[in-house]
Short mmCIF file of N, CA, C and O in Angstrom, two decimals:
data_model
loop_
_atom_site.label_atom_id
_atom_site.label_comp_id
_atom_site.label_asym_id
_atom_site.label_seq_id
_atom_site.Cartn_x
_atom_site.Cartn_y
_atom_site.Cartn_z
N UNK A 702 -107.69 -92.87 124.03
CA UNK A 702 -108.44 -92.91 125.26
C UNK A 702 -109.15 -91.58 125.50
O UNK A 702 -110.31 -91.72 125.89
N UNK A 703 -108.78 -90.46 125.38
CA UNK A 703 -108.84 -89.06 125.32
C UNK A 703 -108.79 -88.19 126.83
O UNK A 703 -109.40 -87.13 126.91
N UNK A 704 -107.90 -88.81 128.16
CA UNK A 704 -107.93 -87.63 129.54
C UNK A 704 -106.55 -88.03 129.27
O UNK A 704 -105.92 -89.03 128.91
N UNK A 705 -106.35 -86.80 129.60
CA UNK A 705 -104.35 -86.50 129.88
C UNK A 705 -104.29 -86.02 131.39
O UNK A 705 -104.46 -84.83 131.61
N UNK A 706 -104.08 -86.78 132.32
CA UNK A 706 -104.04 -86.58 133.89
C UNK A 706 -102.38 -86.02 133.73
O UNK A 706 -101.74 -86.15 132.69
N UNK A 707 -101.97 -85.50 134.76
CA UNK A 707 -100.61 -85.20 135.11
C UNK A 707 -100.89 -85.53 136.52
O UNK A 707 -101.80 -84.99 137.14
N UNK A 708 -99.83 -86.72 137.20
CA UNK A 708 -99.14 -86.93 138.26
C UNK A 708 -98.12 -86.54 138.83
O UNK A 708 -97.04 -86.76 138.27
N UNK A 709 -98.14 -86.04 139.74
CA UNK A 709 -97.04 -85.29 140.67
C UNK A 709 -96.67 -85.56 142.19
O UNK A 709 -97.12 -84.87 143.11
N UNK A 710 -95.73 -86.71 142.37
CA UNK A 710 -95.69 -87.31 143.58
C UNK A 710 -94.90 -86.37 144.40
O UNK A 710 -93.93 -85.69 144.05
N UNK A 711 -95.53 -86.46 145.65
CA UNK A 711 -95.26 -85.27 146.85
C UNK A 711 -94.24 -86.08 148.37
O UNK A 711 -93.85 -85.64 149.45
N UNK A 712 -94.10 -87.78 147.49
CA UNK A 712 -93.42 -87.89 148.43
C UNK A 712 -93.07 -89.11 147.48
O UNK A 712 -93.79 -89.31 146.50
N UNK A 713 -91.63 -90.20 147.84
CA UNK A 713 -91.45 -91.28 147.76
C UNK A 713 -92.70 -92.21 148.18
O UNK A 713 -93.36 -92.16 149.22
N UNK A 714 -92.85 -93.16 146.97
CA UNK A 714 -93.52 -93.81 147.31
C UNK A 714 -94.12 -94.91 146.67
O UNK A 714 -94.20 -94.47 145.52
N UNK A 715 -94.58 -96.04 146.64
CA UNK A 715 -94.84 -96.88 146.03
C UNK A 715 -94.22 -97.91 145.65
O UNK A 715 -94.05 -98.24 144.47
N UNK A 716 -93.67 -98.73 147.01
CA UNK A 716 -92.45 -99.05 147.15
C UNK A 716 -91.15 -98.67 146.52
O UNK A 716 -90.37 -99.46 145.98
N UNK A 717 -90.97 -97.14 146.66
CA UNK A 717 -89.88 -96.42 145.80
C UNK A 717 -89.80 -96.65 144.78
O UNK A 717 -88.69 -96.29 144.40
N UNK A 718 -90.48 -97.18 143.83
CA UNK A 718 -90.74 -96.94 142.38
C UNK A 718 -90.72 -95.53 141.78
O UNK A 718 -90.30 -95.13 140.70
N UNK A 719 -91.43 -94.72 143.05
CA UNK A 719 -91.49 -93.36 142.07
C UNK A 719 -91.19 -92.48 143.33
O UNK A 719 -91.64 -92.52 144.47
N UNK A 720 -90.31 -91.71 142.75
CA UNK A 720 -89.43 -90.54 143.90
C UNK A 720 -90.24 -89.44 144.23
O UNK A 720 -91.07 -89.21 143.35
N UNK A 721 -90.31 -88.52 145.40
CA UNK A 721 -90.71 -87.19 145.31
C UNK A 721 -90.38 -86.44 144.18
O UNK A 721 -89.24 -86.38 143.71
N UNK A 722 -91.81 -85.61 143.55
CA UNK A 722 -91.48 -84.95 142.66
C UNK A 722 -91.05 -85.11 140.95
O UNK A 722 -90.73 -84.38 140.00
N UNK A 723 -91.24 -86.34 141.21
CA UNK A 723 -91.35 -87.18 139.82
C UNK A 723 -92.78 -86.94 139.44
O UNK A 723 -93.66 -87.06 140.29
N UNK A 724 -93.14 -86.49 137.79
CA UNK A 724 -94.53 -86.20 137.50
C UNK A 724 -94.49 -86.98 135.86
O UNK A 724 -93.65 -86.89 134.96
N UNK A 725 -95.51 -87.58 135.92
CA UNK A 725 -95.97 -88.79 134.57
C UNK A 725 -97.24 -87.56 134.02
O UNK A 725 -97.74 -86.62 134.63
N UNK A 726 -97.47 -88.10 132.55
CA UNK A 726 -98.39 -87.89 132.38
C UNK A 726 -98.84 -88.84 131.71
O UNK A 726 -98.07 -89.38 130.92
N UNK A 727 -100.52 -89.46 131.85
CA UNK A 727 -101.32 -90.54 131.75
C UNK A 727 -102.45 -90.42 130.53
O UNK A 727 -103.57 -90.14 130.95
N UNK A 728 -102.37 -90.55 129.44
CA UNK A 728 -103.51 -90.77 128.70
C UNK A 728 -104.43 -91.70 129.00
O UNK A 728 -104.05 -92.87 128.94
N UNK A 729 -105.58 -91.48 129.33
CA UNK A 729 -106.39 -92.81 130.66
C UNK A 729 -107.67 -92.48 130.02
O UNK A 729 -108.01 -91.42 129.50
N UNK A 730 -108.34 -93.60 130.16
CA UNK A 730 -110.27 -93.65 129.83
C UNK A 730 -111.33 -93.13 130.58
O UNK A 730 -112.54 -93.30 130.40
N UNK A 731 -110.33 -92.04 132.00
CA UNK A 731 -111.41 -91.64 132.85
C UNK A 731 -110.84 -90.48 133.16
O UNK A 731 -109.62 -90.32 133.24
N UNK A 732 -111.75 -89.58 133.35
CA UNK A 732 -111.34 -88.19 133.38
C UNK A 732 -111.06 -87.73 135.38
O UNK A 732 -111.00 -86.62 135.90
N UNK A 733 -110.96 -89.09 136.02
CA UNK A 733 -110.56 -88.97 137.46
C UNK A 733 -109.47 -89.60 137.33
O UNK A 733 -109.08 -90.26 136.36
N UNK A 734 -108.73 -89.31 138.76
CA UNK A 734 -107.70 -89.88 138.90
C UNK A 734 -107.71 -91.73 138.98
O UNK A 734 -108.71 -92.28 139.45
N UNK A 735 -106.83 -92.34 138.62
CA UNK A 735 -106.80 -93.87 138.31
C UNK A 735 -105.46 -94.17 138.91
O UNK A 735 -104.49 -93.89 138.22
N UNK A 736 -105.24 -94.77 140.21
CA UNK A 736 -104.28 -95.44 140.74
C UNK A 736 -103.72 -96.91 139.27
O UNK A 736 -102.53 -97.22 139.17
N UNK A 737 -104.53 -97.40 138.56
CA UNK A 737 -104.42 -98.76 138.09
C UNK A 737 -103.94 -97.71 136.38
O UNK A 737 -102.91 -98.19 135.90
N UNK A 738 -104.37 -96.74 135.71
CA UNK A 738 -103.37 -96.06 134.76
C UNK A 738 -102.37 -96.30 135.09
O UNK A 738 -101.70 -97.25 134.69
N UNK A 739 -101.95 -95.27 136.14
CA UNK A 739 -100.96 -94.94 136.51
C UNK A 739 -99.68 -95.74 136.70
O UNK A 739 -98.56 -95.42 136.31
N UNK A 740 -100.07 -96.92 137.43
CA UNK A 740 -99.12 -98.16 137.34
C UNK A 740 -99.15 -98.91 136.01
O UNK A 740 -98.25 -99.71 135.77
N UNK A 741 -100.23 -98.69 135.03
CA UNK A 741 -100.02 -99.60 133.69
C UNK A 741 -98.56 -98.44 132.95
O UNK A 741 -97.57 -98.76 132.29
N UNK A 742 -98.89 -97.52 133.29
CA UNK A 742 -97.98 -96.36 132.59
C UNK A 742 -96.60 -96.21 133.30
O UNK A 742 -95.60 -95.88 132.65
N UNK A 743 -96.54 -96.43 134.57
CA UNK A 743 -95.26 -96.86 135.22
C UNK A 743 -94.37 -97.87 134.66
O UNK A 743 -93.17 -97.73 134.43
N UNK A 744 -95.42 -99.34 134.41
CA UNK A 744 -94.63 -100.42 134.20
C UNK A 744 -94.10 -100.91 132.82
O UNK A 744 -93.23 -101.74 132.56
N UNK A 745 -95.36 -99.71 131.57
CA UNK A 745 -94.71 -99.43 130.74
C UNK A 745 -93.40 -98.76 130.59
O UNK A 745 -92.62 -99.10 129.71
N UNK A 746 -93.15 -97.85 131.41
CA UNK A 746 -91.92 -96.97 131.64
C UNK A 746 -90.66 -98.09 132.28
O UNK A 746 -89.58 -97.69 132.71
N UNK A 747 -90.98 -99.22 132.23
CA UNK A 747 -89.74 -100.20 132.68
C UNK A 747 -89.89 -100.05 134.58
O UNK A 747 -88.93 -100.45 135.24
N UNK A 748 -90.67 -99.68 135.04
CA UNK A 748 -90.80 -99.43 136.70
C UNK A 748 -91.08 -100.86 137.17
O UNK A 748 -91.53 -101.68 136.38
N UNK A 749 -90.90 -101.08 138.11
CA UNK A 749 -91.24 -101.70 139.16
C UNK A 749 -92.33 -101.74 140.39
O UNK A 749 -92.02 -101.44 141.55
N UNK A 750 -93.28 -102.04 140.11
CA UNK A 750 -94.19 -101.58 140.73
C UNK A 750 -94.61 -102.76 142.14
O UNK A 750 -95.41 -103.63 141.78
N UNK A 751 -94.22 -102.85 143.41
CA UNK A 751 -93.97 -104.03 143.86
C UNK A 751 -95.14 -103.59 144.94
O UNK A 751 -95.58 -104.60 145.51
N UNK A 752 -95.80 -102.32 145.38
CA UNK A 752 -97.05 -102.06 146.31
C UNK A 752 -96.83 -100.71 145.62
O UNK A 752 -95.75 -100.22 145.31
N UNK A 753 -98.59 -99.97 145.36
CA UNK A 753 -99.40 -99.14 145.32
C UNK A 753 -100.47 -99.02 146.43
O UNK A 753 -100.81 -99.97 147.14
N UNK A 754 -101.06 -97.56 146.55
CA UNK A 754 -101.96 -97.49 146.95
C UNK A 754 -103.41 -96.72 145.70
O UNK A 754 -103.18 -96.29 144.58
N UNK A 755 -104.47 -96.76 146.21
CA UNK A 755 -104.95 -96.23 145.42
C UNK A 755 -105.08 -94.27 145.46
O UNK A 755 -104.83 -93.35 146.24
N UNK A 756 -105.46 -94.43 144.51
CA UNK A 756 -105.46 -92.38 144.32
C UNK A 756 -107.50 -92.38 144.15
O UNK A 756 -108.22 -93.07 143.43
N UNK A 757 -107.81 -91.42 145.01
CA UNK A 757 -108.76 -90.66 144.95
C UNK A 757 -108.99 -89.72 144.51
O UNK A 757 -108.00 -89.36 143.87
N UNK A 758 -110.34 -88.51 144.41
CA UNK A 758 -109.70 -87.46 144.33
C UNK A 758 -111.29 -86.74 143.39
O UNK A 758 -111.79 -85.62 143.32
N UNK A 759 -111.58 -87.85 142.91
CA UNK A 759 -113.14 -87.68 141.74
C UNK A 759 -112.63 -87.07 140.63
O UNK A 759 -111.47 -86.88 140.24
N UNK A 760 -113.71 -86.81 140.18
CA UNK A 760 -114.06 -86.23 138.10
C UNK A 760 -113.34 -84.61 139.01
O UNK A 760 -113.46 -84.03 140.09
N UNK A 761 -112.41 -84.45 137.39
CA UNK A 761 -111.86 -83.51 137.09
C UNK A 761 -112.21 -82.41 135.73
O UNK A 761 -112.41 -82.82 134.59
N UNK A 762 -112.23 -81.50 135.99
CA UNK A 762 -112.67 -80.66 134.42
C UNK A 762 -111.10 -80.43 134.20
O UNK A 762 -110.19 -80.57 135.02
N UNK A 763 -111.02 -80.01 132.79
CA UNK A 763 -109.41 -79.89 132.35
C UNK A 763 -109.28 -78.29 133.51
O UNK A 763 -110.06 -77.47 134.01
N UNK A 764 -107.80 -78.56 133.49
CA UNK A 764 -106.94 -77.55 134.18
C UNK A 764 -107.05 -77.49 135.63
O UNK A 764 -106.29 -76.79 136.30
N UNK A 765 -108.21 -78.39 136.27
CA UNK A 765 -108.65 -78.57 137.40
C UNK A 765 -106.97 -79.52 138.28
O UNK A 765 -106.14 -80.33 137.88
N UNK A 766 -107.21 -78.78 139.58
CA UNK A 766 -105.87 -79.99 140.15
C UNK A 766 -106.38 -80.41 141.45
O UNK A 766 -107.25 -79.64 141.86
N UNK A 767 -106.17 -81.15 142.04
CA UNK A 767 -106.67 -82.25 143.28
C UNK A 767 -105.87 -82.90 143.82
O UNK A 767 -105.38 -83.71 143.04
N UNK A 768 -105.21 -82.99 145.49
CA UNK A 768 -104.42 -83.75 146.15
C UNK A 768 -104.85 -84.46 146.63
O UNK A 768 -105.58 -84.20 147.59
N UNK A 769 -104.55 -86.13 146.08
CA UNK A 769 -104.90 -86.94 146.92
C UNK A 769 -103.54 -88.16 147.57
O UNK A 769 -102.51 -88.23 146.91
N UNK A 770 -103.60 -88.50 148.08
CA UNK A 770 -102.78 -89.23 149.08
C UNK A 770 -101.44 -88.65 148.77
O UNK A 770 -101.26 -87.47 149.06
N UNK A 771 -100.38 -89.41 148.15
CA UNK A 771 -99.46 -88.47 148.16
C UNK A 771 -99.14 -88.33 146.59
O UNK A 771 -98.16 -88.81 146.02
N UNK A 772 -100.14 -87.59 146.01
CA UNK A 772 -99.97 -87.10 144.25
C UNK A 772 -100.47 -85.71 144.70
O UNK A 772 -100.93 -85.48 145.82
N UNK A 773 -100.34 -84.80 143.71
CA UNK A 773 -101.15 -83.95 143.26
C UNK A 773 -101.58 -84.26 141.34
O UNK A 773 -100.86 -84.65 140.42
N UNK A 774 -102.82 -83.94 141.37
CA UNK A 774 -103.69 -84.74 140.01
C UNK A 774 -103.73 -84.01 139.25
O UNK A 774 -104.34 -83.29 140.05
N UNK A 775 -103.63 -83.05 137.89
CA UNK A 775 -103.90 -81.87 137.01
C UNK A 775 -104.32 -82.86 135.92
O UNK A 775 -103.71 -83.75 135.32
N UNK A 776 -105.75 -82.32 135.87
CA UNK A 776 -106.41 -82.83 134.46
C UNK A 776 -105.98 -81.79 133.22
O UNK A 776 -106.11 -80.58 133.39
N UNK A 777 -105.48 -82.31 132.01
CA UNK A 777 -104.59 -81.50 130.83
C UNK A 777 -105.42 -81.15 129.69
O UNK A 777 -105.47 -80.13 129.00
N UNK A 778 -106.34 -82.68 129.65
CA UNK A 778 -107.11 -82.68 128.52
C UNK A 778 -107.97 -83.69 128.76
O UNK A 778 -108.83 -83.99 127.94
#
């Protein structure tokens, strides 16, 4: 795919699927943040994904980081 996002949840959330402070990292086809990665990569991880919201946040250059709803976003690669 070639963007390596890092997720970093700042709170419980997503119908507790994913705890404060739990951080994924996403090999994804868009160099912004992607609410719909993120849960393909969750549910690969055996999660439960029963409500999301979406993540905002726009195009990232690598090393760049961005808070949006309750993530913080670090583009890796």
């Amino acid at each position: 795919m070639g963007y390596l996002l890092k997720y970093t949840a700042t709170k419980d959330t997503w119908g507790l699927a994913v705890k404060a402070g739990e951080t994924f990292i996403v090999d994804q086809g868009t160099n912004a943040a992607s609410g719909a990665s993120l849960q393909a990569q969750l549910r690969k991880m055996g999660r439960t994904i029963t409500t999301y919201s979406s993540i905002g946040g726009g195009v990232l250059k690598v090393g760049e980081t961005t808070s949006s709803n309750e993530w913080i976003i670090e583009r890796i690669k």
